[in-house]
Coordinates of C-alpha atoms in Angstrom, one line a residue:
M20 CA 88.0 146.3 118.5
A21 CA 91.8 147.0 119.6
H22 CA 92.8 144.5 117.4
E23 CA 91.0 144.7 114.4
D24 CA 92.1 148.8 114.6
D25 CA 95.4 147.5 114.8
A26 CA 95.2 144.7 111.5
L27 CA 93.7 148.0 109.5
E28 CA 96.5 150.2 110.5
R29 CA 99.0 147.9 109.5
A30 CA 97.0 146.8 106.2
S31 CA 96.9 150.5 105.3
Y32 CA 100.6 151.3 106.1
K33 CA 102.7 152.7 103.4
P34 CA 106.5 153.8 104.0
S35 CA 107.4 157.2 103.3
P36 CA 109.4 157.7 100.0
G37 CA 113.0 157.1 100.6
L38 CA 112.3 155.1 103.7
A39 CA 114.3 151.8 103.7
V40 CA 112.1 148.6 105.2
A41 CA 114.2 146.0 106.9
V42 CA 112.9 142.7 105.4
N43 CA 114.4 139.5 106.8
D44 CA 116.1 137.4 104.3
P45 CA 114.2 134.2 104.0
V46 CA 117.7 132.4 102.9
R47 CA 120.0 131.7 105.4
N48 CA 123.7 132.3 104.4
P49 CA 125.3 128.7 104.5
E50 CA 128.5 130.1 105.2
L51 CA 130.4 128.1 102.9
P52 CA 134.5 128.2 102.5
P53 CA 135.7 130.5 99.6
H54 CA 135.6 129.4 96.7
R55 CA 139.5 127.6 95.8
A56 CA 141.1 127.9 92.3
R57 CA 141.3 124.4 90.8
M58 CA 145.0 123.0 90.0
T59 CA 143.9 122.8 86.3
D60 CA 143.3 126.7 86.8
K61 CA 146.5 127.2 88.1
D62 CA 148.8 125.2 86.4
P63 CA 148.6 124.5 82.5
A64 CA 150.5 121.6 82.5
A65 CA 147.9 120.3 85.2
M66 CA 145.3 121.3 82.6
T67 CA 147.1 119.2 79.5
R68 CA 147.1 115.9 82.1
A69 CA 143.2 116.6 82.6
V70 CA 142.1 117.0 78.8
R71 CA 144.7 114.0 77.8
A72 CA 142.7 111.8 80.7
V73 CA 139.8 113.0 79.4
Y74 CA 139.8 112.1 75.8
S75 CA 142.0 109.0 76.9
L76 CA 138.6 107.8 78.6
F77 CA 136.4 108.7 75.8
Y78 CA 139.1 106.6 73.5
L79 CA 139.1 103.7 76.1
S80 CA 134.9 103.5 75.7
V81 CA 135.6 102.8 71.7
A82 CA 138.2 100.3 72.3
A83 CA 135.7 98.6 75.0
S84 CA 133.0 99.1 72.4
I85 CA 134.7 97.3 69.8
W86 CA 135.9 94.5 72.0
A87 CA 132.0 94.0 72.6
V88 CA 131.4 93.5 68.7
A89 CA 134.5 91.1 68.8
A90 CA 133.4 89.2 71.6
Y91 CA 130.4 88.3 69.6
M92 CA 132.0 87.4 66.9
I93 CA 135.0 85.2 69.0
F94 CA 132.4 83.3 70.9
P95 CA 129.4 82.2 68.9
I96 CA 126.3 80.9 70.9
E97 CA 125.5 79.4 67.7
S98 CA 127.6 76.4 68.7
G99 CA 125.5 76.0 71.7
R100 CA 128.2 74.8 74.1
I101 CA 128.0 76.2 77.5
V102 CA 131.5 77.6 77.7
D103 CA 130.8 79.6 74.8
I104 CA 127.5 81.0 75.9
R105 CA 129.2 81.8 79.0
N106 CA 132.3 83.9 77.8
N107 CA 129.7 85.3 75.4
N108 CA 128.1 86.9 77.9
L109 CA 130.9 87.6 80.0
F110 CA 132.7 89.6 77.4
I111 CA 130.1 91.6 75.9
G112 CA 128.7 92.2 78.8
L113 CA 132.4 93.7 80.2
G114 CA 132.7 95.5 76.9
I115 CA 129.2 97.3 77.1
G116 CA 129.8 98.3 80.9
L117 CA 133.3 99.4 80.5
A118 CA 132.1 101.7 77.3
L119 CA 129.7 103.1 79.3
L120 CA 131.7 103.6 82.4
A121 CA 134.6 105.4 80.6
I122 CA 131.9 107.8 78.9
G123 CA 130.9 108.7 82.2
I124 CA 133.8 108.9 84.0
G125 CA 135.5 111.4 81.4
A126 CA 132.2 113.3 81.2
I127 CA 132.6 113.9 85.1
H128 CA 136.2 114.6 84.9
W129 CA 135.8 117.0 82.1
S130 CA 133.1 119.2 83.8
K131 CA 135.5 119.4 87.1
A132 CA 138.9 119.9 85.9
I133 CA 138.2 121.5 82.8
M134 CA 135.0 123.3 82.4
S135 CA 134.7 127.0 83.6
D136 CA 133.4 126.8 87.2
K137 CA 132.4 130.5 87.2
E138 CA 129.2 130.7 89.2
W139 CA 125.7 131.9 86.5
I140 CA 122.9 133.5 88.0
E141 CA 119.6 133.7 85.3
P142 CA 117.2 135.8 86.1
R143 CA 113.6 134.8 85.6
H144 CA 111.5 136.2 82.5
A145 CA 108.5 136.3 80.4
T146 CA 108.5 132.7 78.4
R147 CA 108.7 134.6 74.9
G148 CA 111.6 137.0 75.4
R149 CA 112.4 140.2 73.7
D150 CA 114.9 139.7 70.7
E151 CA 117.8 141.0 72.3
T152 CA 117.1 138.4 75.3
R153 CA 116.9 135.9 72.5
A154 CA 120.1 137.0 71.0
G155 CA 121.4 137.0 74.5
A156 CA 120.8 133.7 75.0
V157 CA 122.6 132.3 71.6
E158 CA 125.5 134.4 73.1
V159 CA 125.4 132.7 76.4
F160 CA 125.9 129.2 74.7
A161 CA 128.5 130.6 72.6
V162 CA 130.0 131.5 76.1
A163 CA 129.3 128.0 77.1
N164 CA 130.9 126.6 74.4
E165 CA 133.9 128.4 74.9
E166 CA 134.1 127.9 78.8
S167 CA 133.1 124.2 78.5
G168 CA 136.0 123.7 75.6
F169 CA 134.2 121.7 73.6
G170 CA 134.4 123.8 70.3
R171 CA 138.0 124.4 71.0
R172 CA 139.5 121.3 72.6
T173 CA 139.0 118.8 69.2
M174 CA 140.6 116.2 70.8
I175 CA 137.5 115.9 73.4
R176 CA 135.3 116.7 71.2
N177 CA 136.0 114.1 68.2
S178 CA 136.7 111.7 71.5
L179 CA 133.3 112.0 72.8
I180 CA 131.7 111.8 69.4
A181 CA 133.6 108.9 68.6
A182 CA 132.5 106.4 72.2
L183 CA 129.3 107.9 71.4
A184 CA 128.6 106.4 68.4
A185 CA 130.8 103.3 69.0
S186 CA 128.5 103.2 72.1
V187 CA 125.7 102.0 70.2
I188 CA 126.9 99.6 68.0
P189 CA 127.3 96.4 70.4
G190 CA 123.6 96.8 70.7
I191 CA 123.1 96.5 67.3
T192 CA 124.8 94.0 67.1
L193 CA 123.4 92.0 69.5
F194 CA 120.1 92.2 67.4
R195 CA 121.7 90.3 64.8
G196 CA 121.0 87.3 67.3
L197 CA 117.5 87.5 67.1
A198 CA 117.5 86.4 63.6
P199 CA 117.6 82.8 62.7
Q200 CA 120.7 81.6 61.0
N201 CA 120.6 79.3 57.7
S202 CA 122.7 75.9 57.9
P203 CA 124.4 74.2 54.9
E204 CA 122.4 71.2 55.8
N205 CA 119.1 73.2 55.5
P206 CA 119.3 76.3 53.6
N207 CA 115.7 77.3 54.7
A208 CA 116.3 77.2 58.2
G209 CA 116.7 80.8 58.2
D210 CA 113.7 81.7 57.2
P211 CA 111.4 82.9 60.4
V212 CA 108.6 81.5 58.5
Y213 CA 110.2 78.0 58.2
L214 CA 111.7 78.2 61.5
L215 CA 108.3 78.7 63.3
S216 CA 106.1 76.3 60.4
H217 CA 107.8 73.0 61.5
T218 CA 108.0 71.5 64.9
M219 CA 109.1 68.1 66.1
W220 CA 105.3 67.0 66.0
E221 CA 104.5 64.1 63.7
E222 CA 101.6 61.8 62.8
G223 CA 101.2 59.3 65.2
M224 CA 103.7 60.9 67.4
R225 CA 102.5 60.3 71.6
L226 CA 102.0 63.2 73.8
A227 CA 104.0 63.0 76.8
H228 CA 104.5 64.8 80.4
D229 CA 107.0 67.7 80.4
P230 CA 109.6 66.9 81.4
E231 CA 109.9 63.4 82.2
G232 CA 108.3 62.3 78.8
T233 CA 106.1 59.8 80.2
P234 CA 103.2 59.1 77.4
I235 CA 99.5 60.2 78.3
R236 CA 96.4 58.1 77.8
A237 CA 93.0 59.9 77.4
A238 CA 91.3 58.3 79.9
D239 CA 93.7 59.6 82.6
V240 CA 93.0 63.4 81.6
T241 CA 90.6 64.5 84.3
L242 CA 87.7 66.8 83.5
G243 CA 89.3 70.5 84.3
S244 CA 92.9 69.6 84.2
A245 CA 95.7 71.1 82.1
V246 CA 99.0 69.3 81.4
H247 CA 102.0 70.1 79.9
V248 CA 103.4 68.3 77.2
I249 CA 106.5 67.4 74.8
P250 CA 106.1 65.3 72.1
A251 CA 107.3 61.9 73.8
P252 CA 110.7 61.3 71.7
L253 CA 111.8 65.0 73.0
A254 CA 112.8 63.2 76.2
E255 CA 115.2 61.4 74.8
L256 CA 117.4 64.4 73.1
S257 CA 120.2 65.8 75.1
H258 CA 120.8 69.5 75.3
H259 CA 123.7 69.4 72.6
D260 CA 121.1 67.8 70.1
G261 CA 118.9 70.8 70.3
Y262 CA 116.6 69.9 73.4
L263 CA 115.7 73.8 74.3
E264 CA 115.2 74.9 70.9
E265 CA 113.0 71.8 69.8
K266 CA 111.0 72.1 73.4
A267 CA 110.8 76.0 72.9
K268 CA 108.5 75.4 69.6
A269 CA 106.7 72.0 70.4
I270 CA 105.9 72.4 73.9
V271 CA 101.6 72.2 74.5
L272 CA 99.0 72.8 77.5
L273 CA 96.5 70.1 77.0
M274 CA 93.0 70.2 78.4
R275 CA 90.0 68.4 79.1
L276 CA 86.4 70.4 79.0
L277 CA 82.7 69.2 78.4
P278 CA 82.7 68.0 74.5
E279 CA 79.6 70.0 74.3
D280 CA 81.2 73.2 75.3
L281 CA 83.8 73.3 72.8
I282 CA 82.8 75.3 69.8
E283 CA 84.7 74.2 66.7
A284 CA 85.1 75.0 63.3
E285 CA 83.6 72.1 60.7
D286 CA 87.5 71.7 59.6
R287 CA 88.7 71.1 62.8
K288 CA 86.2 69.4 64.8
D289 CA 88.3 66.3 64.3
W290 CA 91.2 68.3 65.8
S291 CA 90.1 67.1 69.5
Y292 CA 89.0 63.8 71.0
D293 CA 86.4 63.8 73.8
G294 CA 86.4 67.0 75.2
I295 CA 90.6 67.3 75.0
V296 CA 92.3 69.7 73.3
A297 CA 95.9 70.8 72.3
Y298 CA 97.3 74.3 72.3
S299 CA 100.9 75.6 71.6
K300 CA 101.9 77.1 75.2
V301 CA 103.9 79.9 73.2
C302 CA 102.0 83.3 73.6
T303 CA 101.2 85.1 70.0
H304 CA 102.2 88.0 71.7
V305 CA 106.0 87.7 72.2
G306 CA 106.2 84.1 72.9
C307 CA 106.0 84.1 76.9
P308 CA 104.6 80.7 78.5
V309 CA 101.1 80.6 78.4
A310 CA 100.6 78.5 81.5
L311 CA 98.0 79.7 83.3
Y312 CA 94.6 78.1 82.9
E313 CA 91.2 79.0 84.8
Q314 CA 88.9 76.1 84.4
Q315 CA 86.1 77.8 85.3
T316 CA 85.9 80.2 82.5
H317 CA 88.3 78.0 80.4
H318 CA 90.6 81.0 79.9
L319 CA 94.1 80.9 79.3
L320 CA 96.3 83.5 80.8
C321 CA 99.7 84.4 79.4
P322 CA 101.2 86.1 82.8
C323 CA 104.0 88.3 80.9
H324 CA 101.3 90.8 79.2
Q325 CA 97.9 89.5 80.2
S326 CA 96.8 88.3 77.3
Q327 CA 93.7 85.8 77.3
F328 CA 92.3 83.0 75.5
D329 CA 89.3 81.4 75.5
V330 CA 90.2 77.4 75.2
T331 CA 86.4 76.6 74.1
N332 CA 86.3 78.6 71.2
G333 CA 89.9 78.0 69.5
A334 CA 91.6 79.8 71.9
A335 CA 90.8 82.9 70.2
V336 CA 92.0 86.4 71.7
I337 CA 89.6 87.8 74.3
F338 CA 92.0 90.6 75.9
G339 CA 95.5 91.5 75.7
P340 CA 98.1 92.3 73.2
A341 CA 98.3 89.1 71.4
A342 CA 97.1 89.6 67.9
R343 CA 95.7 85.7 67.0
P344 CA 94.7 82.5 68.8
L345 CA 97.3 79.8 70.3
P346 CA 97.9 77.2 66.9
Q347 CA 95.8 74.1 67.9
L348 CA 97.7 70.7 67.7
P349 CA 95.5 67.9 66.0
I350 CA 95.0 65.1 68.1
T351 CA 93.6 61.6 68.5
V352 CA 94.4 58.2 70.1
D353 CA 96.3 55.2 69.1
D354 CA 95.1 51.6 69.3
E355 CA 96.5 51.6 73.0
G356 CA 94.5 54.6 74.4
Y357 CA 97.5 57.1 74.3
L358 CA 97.2 60.6 72.9
V359 CA 99.0 61.1 69.3
A360 CA 99.1 63.8 67.3
R361 CA 97.5 63.8 63.9
S362 CA 100.1 66.1 62.7
D363 CA 102.3 69.3 62.8
F364 CA 100.7 72.6 63.9
E365 CA 99.2 73.9 60.8
E366 CA 100.4 77.4 61.3
P367 CA 103.4 78.8 62.3
V368 CA 103.7 79.0 66.6
G369 CA 104.9 81.9 68.5
P370 CA 105.5 85.9 68.2
S371 CA 102.7 87.4 65.3
F372 CA 105.3 89.7 64.6
W373 CA 107.1 87.1 62.2
E374 CA 106.5 87.0 58.7
R375 CA 103.4 84.4 57.9
H376 CA 102.5 83.4 54.6

């Protein structure tokens, strides 16, 4: 009972007016050393040097961005030469990295050496302040602008704006490399529809194991297997002859199912042979290699974004972001029992974001 009486007494206690009540400070004094004035605050010449250093860093960023764009032009990767590709990646990367680094260092030096280092304490207030409070906020922004020197120091302001504007130019320039380029020999080669509508596959061309190029007999394809396939002539090409480019479009995945498990449209019943079907290995979402085959469910999985395709039903999309089925390669066998293509793909391979007719 004594404890309860004490608790009630403490709860009901109210200090007399004017009586000071000592409250322990919950935040311990860190006992930091006293603030020291910066050299730029004491020496106008030091401030001038700091300003000059900041806008010089920003202009260095501009120069680095321009260099990145120039490197893209000086070392074109369209040549296919390894040295050009290496130099292209190296110098573009260095240019972009230096441009961003210079902006970062310049901004830090600006904040530490030039901006005012006065301490600010902002009292808490309701979400929607009074008109006087909002007017005070506008004044605070004006004071911050004055202390940062952004509006007053035109060299810093202009150089920062130029650096930020120039920093995005290399990225925009790199998008140019995503578009196919025309060539004098084939003026239609730059058309995405043309580029992805035609591959190396031709009528009578044998299907071969990737990468050795050994032709495949139909009798050697076992039930439930999945074979990575390239056109047989592709193995004879060198990298300088466009081996990687042609392989990226023509790569195929070959599977054998029970013929009765296949659901085939009337106009595609002759595209398979004895339960053997061939589909483009290039995912129709963004072009990743579809290489995972689940033989129990007959599903193909793209590991990049988990699109799934039903092999029994024309590689139709059953899950994921892919927008259309995998293109099917019509196949048959030749007189020696080797699997051959009946024709090229009858629709563009690869991502669906390319324009398609």
